[in-house]
Tab-separated table of C-alpha atoms and ligand atoms in Angstrom:
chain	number	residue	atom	x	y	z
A	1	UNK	CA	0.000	0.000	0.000
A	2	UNK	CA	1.434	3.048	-0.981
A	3	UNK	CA	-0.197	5.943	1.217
A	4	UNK	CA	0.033	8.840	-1.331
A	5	UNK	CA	-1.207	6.961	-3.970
A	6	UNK	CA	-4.091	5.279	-1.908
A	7	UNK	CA	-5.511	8.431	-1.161
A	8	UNK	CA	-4.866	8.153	2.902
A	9	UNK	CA	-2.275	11.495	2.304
A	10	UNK	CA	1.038	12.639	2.636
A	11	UNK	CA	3.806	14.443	4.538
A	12	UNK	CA	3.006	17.711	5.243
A	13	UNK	CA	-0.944	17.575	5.721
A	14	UNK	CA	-0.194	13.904	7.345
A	15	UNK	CA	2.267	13.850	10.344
A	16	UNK	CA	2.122	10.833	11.789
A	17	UNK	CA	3.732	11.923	15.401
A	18	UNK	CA	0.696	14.033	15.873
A	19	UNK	CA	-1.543	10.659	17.905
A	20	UNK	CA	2.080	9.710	19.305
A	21	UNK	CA	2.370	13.189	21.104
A	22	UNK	CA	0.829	12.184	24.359
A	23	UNK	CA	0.271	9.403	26.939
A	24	UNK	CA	-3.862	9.699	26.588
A	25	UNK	CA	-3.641	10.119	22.191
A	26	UNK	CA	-1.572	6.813	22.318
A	27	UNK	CA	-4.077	5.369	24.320
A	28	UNK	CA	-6.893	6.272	22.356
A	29	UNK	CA	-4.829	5.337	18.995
A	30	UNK	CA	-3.599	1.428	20.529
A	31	UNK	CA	-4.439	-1.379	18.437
A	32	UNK	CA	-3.817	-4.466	21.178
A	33	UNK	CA	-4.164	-4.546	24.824
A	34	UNK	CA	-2.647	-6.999	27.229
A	35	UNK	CA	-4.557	-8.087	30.463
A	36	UNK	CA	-3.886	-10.316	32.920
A	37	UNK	CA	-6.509	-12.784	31.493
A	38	UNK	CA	-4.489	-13.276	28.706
A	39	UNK	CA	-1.808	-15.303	30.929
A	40	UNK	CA	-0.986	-18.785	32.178
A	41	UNK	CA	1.807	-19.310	34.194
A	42	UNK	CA	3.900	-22.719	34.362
A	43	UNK	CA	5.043	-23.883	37.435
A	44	UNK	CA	7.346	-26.927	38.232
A	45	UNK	CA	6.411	-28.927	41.081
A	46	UNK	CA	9.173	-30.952	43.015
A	47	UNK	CA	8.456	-33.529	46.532
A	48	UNK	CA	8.501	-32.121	49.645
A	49	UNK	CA	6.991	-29.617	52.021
A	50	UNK	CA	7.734	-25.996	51.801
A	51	UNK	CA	10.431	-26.803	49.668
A	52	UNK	CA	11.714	-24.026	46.716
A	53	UNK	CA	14.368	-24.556	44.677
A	54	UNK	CA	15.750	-22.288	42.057
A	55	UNK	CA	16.326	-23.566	38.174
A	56	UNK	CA	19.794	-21.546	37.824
A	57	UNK	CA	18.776	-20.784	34.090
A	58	UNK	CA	15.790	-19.215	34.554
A	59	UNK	CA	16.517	-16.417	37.178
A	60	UNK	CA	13.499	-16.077	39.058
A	61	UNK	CA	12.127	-19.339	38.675
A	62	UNK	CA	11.472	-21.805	41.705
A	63	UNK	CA	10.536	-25.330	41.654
A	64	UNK	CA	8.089	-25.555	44.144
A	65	UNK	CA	6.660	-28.167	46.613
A	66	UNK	CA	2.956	-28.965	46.158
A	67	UNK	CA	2.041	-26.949	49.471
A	68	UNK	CA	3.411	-23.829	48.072
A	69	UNK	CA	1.844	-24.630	44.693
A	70	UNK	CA	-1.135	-24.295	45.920
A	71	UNK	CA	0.094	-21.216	47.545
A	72	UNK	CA	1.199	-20.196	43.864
A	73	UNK	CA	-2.457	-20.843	42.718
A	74	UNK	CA	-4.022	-18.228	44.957
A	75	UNK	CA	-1.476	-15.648	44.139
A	76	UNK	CA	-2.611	-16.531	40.301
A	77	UNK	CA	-6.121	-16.063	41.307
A	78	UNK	CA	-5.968	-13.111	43.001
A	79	UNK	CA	-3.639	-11.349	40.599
A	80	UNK	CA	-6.752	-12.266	38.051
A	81	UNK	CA	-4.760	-15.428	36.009
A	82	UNK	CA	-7.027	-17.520	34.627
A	83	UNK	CA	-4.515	-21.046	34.759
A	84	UNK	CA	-1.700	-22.339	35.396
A	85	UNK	CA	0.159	-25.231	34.171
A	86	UNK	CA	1.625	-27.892	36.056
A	87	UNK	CA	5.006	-29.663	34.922
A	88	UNK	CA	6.803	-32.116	37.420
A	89	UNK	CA	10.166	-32.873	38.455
A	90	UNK	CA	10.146	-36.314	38.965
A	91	UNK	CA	12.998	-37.813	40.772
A	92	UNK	CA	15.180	-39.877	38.959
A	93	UNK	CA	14.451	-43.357	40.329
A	94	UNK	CA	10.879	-43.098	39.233
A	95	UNK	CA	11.988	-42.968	35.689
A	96	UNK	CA	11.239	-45.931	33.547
A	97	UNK	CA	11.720	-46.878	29.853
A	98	UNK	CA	7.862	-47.625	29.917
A	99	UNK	CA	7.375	-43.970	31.989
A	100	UNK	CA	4.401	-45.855	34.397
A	101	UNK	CA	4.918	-43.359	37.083
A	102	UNK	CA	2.679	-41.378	34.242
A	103	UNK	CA	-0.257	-43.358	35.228
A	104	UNK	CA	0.112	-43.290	38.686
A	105	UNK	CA	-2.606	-41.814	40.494
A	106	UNK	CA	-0.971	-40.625	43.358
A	107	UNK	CA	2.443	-39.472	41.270
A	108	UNK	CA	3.395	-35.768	41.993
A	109	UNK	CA	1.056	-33.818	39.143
A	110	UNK	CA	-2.085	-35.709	40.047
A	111	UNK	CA	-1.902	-34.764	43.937
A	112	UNK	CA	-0.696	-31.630	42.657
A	113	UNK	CA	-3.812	-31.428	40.963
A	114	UNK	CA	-6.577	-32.322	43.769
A	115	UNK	CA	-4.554	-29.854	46.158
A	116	UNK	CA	-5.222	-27.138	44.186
A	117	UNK	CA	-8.510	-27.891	43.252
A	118	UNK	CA	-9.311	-28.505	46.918
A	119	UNK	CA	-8.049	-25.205	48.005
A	120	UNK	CA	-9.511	-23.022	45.080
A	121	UNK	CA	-11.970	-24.916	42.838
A	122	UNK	CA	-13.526	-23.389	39.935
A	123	UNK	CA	-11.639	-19.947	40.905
A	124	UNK	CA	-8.462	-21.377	39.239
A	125	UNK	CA	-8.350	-23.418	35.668
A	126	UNK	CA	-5.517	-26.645	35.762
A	127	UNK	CA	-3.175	-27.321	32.655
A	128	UNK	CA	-1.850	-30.738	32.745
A	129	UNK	CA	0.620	-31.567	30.147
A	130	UNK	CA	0.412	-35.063	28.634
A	131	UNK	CA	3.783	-36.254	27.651
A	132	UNK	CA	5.598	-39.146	28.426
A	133	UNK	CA	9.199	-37.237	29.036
A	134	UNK	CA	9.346	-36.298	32.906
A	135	UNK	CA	8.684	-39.913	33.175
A	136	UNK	CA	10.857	-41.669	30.569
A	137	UNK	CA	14.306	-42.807	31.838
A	138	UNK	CA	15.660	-41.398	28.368
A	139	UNK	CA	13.941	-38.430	28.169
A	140	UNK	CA	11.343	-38.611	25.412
A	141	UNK	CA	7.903	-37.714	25.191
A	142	UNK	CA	7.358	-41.346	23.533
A	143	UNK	CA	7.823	-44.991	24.471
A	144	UNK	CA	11.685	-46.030	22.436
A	145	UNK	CA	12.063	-49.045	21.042
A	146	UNK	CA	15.237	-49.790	19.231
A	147	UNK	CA	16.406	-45.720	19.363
A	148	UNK	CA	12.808	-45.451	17.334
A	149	UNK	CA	9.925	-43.034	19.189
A	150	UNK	CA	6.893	-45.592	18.825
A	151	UNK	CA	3.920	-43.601	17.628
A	152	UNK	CA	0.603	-45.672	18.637
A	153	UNK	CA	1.916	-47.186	21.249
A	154	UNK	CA	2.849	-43.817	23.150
A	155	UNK	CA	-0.780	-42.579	21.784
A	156	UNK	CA	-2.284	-45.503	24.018
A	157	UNK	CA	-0.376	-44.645	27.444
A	158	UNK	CA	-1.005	-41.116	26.655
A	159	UNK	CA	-5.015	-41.438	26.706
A	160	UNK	CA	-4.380	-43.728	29.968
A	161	UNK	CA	-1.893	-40.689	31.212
A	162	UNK	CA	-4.956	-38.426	30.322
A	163	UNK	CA	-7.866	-40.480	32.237
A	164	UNK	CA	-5.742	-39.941	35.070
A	165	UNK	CA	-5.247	-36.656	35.209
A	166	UNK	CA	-8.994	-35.912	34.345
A	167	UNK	CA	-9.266	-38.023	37.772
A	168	UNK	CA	-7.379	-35.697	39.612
A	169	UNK	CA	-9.301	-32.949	38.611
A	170	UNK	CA	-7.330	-31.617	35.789
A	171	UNK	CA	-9.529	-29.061	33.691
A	172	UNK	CA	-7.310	-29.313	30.769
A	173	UNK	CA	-5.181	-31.193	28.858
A	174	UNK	CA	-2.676	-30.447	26.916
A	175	UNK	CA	-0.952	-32.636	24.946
A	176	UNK	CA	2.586	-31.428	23.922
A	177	UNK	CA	4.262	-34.920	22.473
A	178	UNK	CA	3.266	-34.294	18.954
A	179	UNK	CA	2.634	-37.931	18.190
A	180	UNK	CA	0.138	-38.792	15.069
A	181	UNK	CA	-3.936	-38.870	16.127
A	182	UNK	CA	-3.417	-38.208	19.439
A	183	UNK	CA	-6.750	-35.406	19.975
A	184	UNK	CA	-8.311	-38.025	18.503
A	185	UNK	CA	-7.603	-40.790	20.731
A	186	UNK	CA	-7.656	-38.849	23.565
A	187	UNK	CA	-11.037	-37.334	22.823
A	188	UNK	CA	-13.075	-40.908	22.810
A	189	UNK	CA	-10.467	-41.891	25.901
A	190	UNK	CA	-12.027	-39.129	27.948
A	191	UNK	CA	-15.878	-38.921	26.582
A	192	UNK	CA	-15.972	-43.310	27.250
A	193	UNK	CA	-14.809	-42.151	30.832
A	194	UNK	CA	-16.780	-39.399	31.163
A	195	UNK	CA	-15.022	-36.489	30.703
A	196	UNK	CA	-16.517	-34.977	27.806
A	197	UNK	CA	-16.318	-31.585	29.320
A	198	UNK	CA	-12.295	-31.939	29.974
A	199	UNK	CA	-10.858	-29.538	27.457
A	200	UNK	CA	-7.671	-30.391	25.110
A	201	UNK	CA	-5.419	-27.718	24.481
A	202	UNK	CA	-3.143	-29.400	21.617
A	203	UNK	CA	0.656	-28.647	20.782
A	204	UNK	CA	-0.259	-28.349	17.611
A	205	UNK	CA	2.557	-26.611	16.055
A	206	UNK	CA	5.162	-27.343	18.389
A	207	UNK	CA	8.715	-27.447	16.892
A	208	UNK	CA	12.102	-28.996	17.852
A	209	UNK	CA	13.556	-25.999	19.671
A	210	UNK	CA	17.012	-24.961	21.073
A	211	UNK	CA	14.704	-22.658	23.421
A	212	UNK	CA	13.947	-25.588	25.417
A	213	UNK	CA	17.067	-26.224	27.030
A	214	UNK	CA	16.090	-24.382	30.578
A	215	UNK	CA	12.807	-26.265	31.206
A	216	UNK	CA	14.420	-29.730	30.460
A	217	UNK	CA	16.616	-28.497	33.555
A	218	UNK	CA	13.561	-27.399	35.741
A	219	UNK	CA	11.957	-31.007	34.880
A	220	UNK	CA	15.204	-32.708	35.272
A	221	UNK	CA	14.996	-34.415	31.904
A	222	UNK	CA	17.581	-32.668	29.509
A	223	UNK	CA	20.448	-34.976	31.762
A	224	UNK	CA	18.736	-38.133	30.534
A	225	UNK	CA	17.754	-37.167	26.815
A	226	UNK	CA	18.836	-39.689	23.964
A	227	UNK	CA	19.231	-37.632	20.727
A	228	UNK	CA	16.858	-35.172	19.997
A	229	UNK	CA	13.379	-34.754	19.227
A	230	UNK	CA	13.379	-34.233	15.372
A	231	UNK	CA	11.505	-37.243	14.128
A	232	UNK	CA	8.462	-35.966	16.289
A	233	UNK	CA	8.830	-32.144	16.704
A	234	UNK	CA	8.707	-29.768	13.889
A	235	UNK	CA	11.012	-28.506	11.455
A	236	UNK	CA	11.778	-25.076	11.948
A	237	UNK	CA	12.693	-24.582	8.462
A	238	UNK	CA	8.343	-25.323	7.397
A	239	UNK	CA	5.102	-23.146	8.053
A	240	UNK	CA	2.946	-24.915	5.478
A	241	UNK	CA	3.578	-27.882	7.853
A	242	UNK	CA	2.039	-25.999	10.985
A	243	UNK	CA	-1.159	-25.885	8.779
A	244	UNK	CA	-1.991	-29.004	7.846
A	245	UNK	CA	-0.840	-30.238	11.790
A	246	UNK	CA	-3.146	-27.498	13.003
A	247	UNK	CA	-5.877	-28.422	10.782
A	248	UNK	CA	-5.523	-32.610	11.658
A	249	UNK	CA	-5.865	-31.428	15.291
A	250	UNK	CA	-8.695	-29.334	15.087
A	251	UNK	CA	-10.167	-31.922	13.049
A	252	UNK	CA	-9.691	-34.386	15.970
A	253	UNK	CA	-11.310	-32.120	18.232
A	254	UNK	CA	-8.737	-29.798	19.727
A	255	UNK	CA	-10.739	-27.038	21.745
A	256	UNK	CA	-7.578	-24.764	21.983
A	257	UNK	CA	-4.204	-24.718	20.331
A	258	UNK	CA	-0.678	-23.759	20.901
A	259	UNK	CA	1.944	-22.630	19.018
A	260	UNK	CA	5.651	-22.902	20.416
A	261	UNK	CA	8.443	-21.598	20.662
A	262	UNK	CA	6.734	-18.258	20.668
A	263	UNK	CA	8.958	-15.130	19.683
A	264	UNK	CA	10.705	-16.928	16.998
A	265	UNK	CA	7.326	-17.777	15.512
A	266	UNK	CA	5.111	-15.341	15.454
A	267	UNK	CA	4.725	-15.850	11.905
A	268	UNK	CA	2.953	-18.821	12.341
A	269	UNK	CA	1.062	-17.858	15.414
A	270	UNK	CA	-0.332	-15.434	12.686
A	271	UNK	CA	-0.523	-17.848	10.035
A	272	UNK	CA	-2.765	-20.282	12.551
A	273	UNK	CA	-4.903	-17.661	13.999
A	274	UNK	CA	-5.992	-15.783	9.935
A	275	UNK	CA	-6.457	-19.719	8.804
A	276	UNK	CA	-8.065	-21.126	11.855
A	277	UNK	CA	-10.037	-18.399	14.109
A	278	UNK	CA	-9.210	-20.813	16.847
A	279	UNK	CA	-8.271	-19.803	20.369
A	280	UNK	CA	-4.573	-19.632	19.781
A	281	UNK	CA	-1.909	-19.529	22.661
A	282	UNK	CA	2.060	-18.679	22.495
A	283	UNK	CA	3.885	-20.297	24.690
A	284	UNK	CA	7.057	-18.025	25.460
A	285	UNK	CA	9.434	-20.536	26.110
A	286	UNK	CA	12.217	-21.065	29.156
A	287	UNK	CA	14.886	-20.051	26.967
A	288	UNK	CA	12.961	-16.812	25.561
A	289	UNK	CA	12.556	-15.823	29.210
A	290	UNK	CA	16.170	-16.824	29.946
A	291	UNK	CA	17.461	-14.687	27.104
A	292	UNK	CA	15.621	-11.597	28.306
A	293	UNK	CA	16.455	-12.418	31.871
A	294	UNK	CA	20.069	-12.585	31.475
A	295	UNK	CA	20.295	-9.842	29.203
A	296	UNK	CA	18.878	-7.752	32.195
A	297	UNK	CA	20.456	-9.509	34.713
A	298	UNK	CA	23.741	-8.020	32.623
A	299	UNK	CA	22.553	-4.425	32.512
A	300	UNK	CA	21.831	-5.104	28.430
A	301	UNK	CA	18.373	-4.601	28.336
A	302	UNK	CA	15.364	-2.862	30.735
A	303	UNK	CA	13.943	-6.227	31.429
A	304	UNK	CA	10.541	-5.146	32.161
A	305	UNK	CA	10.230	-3.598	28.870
A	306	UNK	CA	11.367	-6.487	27.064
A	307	UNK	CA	8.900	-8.586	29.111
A	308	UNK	CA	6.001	-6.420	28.580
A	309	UNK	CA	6.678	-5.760	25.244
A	310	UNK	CA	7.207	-9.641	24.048
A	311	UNK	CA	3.980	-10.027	26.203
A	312	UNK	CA	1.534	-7.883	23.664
A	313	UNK	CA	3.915	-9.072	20.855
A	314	UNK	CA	2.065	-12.302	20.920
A	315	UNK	CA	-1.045	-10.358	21.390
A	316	UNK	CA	-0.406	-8.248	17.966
A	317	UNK	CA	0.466	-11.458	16.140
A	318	UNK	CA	-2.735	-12.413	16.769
A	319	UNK	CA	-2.672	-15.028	20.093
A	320	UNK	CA	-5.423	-15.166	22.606
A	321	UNK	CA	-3.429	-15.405	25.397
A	322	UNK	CA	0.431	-16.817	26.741
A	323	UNK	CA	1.846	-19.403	28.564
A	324	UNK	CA	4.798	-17.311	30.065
A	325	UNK	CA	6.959	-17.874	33.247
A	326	UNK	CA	6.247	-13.925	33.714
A	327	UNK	CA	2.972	-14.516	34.416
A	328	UNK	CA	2.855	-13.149	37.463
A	329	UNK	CA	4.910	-10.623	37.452
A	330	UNK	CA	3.287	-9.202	33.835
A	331	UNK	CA	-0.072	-9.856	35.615
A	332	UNK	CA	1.172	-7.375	38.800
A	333	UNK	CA	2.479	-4.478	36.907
A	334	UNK	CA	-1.015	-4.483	34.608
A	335	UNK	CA	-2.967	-4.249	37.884
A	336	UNK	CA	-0.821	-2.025	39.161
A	337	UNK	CA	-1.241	0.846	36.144
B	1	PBG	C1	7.733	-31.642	26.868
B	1	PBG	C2	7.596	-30.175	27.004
B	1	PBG	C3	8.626	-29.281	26.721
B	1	PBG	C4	8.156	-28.004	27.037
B	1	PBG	C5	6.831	-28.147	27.482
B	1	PBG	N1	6.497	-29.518	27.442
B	1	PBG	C6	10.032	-29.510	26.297
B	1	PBG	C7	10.334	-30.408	25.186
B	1	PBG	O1	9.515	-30.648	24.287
B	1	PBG	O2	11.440	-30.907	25.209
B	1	PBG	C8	8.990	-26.771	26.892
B	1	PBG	C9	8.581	-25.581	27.635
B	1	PBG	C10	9.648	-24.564	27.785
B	1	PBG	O3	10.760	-24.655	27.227
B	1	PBG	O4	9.388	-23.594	28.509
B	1	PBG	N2	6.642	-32.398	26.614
């Protein structure tokens, strides 16, 4: 669009600084607002009681024992965030090739889960994850056989993973593996328990990342991955791609989808939302949040600005909402001006 030609004016009758001139004109004139409703925040859970523990490579970030978890909910709640996400850090000896602490009812996300809910019901929504990697003594979101990650076979422990967590109380799942037919499968697992109001939040576009290096140390399993996750995660080189896996899983029955890593791929956050109309989340990664972190940690960078503004970048490119470890803090400074 040329803006002489198009008849919208030129330089001198149009000055665009004019709106930009004060705090209220920029106000009136902004396109995107970010609120606090538009955030989930991810916590890691490890055993114990009052226990926090900080993950060196995310500065700021505790582990937490379930106790203060729940403590962590009601700060969510009343700083007006709608969910959180639980991930655990499941101790080493409970790691299997077959990953059965998974579907153990009592294992740490599950009592996780029914703690929170206890303490704050319906005031609070629950993100479960269903992936087979805190659990799998070599790391991966799928069962391995013969250095292969076994599609169907990981899609049938990840519906029983899913039936458990819906036990607990979980209000949504979301499955971040990217195996093949896995909404699907994890639809009818739910509705022939039940649980047809359990919503599934896919992974649909999730890629194979160097940003995830600092949450596979907050979960523990980046020591114990085989490899890398390239035969299952997506190529960051394709967009097309995030299409047609957005379209299988809506097809399946996806209620809500993410796209991650999130800064890096705000193209396709766009792409999904034009094609789709979906409710579409970023999730802003561990090692987008360490980057800013240690930038500001250095002096390099005004890290509140660089977290508020990657906040309503998502927002401009189109997501409903983030998963972002600055949850709360974002969510204080918006209720606080
Ligand atoms: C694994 C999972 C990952 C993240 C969320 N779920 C890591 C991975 O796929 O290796 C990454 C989140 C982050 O980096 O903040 N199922």
């Amino acid at each position: 669009m040329s803006t002489s030609s198009s008849g919208l004016g030129a330089f001198p009758n149009v000055r665009m600084r004019r709106n930009r001139a004060h705090s209220w004109s920029r106000r009136l004139v902004r396109e995107n607002a970010l609120s606090p409703n538009d955030l989930i925040w991810p916590l890691f859970i490890i055993d114990g009681e009052s226990q926090r523990q900080a993950v060196s490579s995310m500065p700021g970030v505790e582990r937490l024992s379930i106790d203060l978890i729940v403590k962590a909910a009601g700060d969510a709640k009343a700083l007006g965030i709608p969910a959180i996400a639980v991930f655990p850090n499941t101790a080493p000896a409970d790691k299997t090739p077959d990953a059965k602490e998974a579907l153990n009812a009592d294992n740490m996300v599950c009592r996780a889960v029914r703690a929170i809910k206890d303490a704050h019901g319906d005031d609070i929504g629950v993100i479960c994850d269903v992936a087979l990697d805190p659990y799998n003594s070599d790391g991966h979101d799928g069962l391995v056989r013969d250095g292969k990650i076994l599609n169907d076979e990981t899609v049938d422990v990840l519906c029983q993973q899913a039936i458990v967590q819906a036990r607990a109380g979980c209000d949504v799942l979301a499955p971040s593996d990217m195996m093949d037919g896995r909404i699907k499968s994890i639809r009818e697992a739910l509705d022939a328990e039940g649980f047809q109001n359990v919503q599934l939040m896919s992974y649909a576009a999730k890629y194979a990342s160097g940003f995830y290096g600092p949450f596979r140390d907050a979960v523990g399993s980046g020591g114990v991955l085989t490899g890398d996750k390239k035969t299952y995660q997506m190529d960051p080189a394709n967009s097309d791609e995030a299409l047609r896996e957005v379209a299988l899983d809506i097809a399946e029955g996806a209620d809500m989808l993410i796209v991650k890593p999130g800064m890096p791929y705000l193209d396709i956050l766009r792409r999904v939302k034009d094609a789709f109309a979906m409710p579409t989340y970023a999730y802003q990664v561990s090692g987008e949040y360490a980057m800013i972190e240690a930038a500001a940690q250095n002096g390099w960078l005004n890290g509140e600005a660089a977290m508020m503004e990657s906040l309503m970048a998502f927002k401009r490119a189109g997501a409903d909402g983030v998963l972002s470890y600055y949850a709360p803090r974002a969510a204080r400074l918006l209720n606080d001006t």
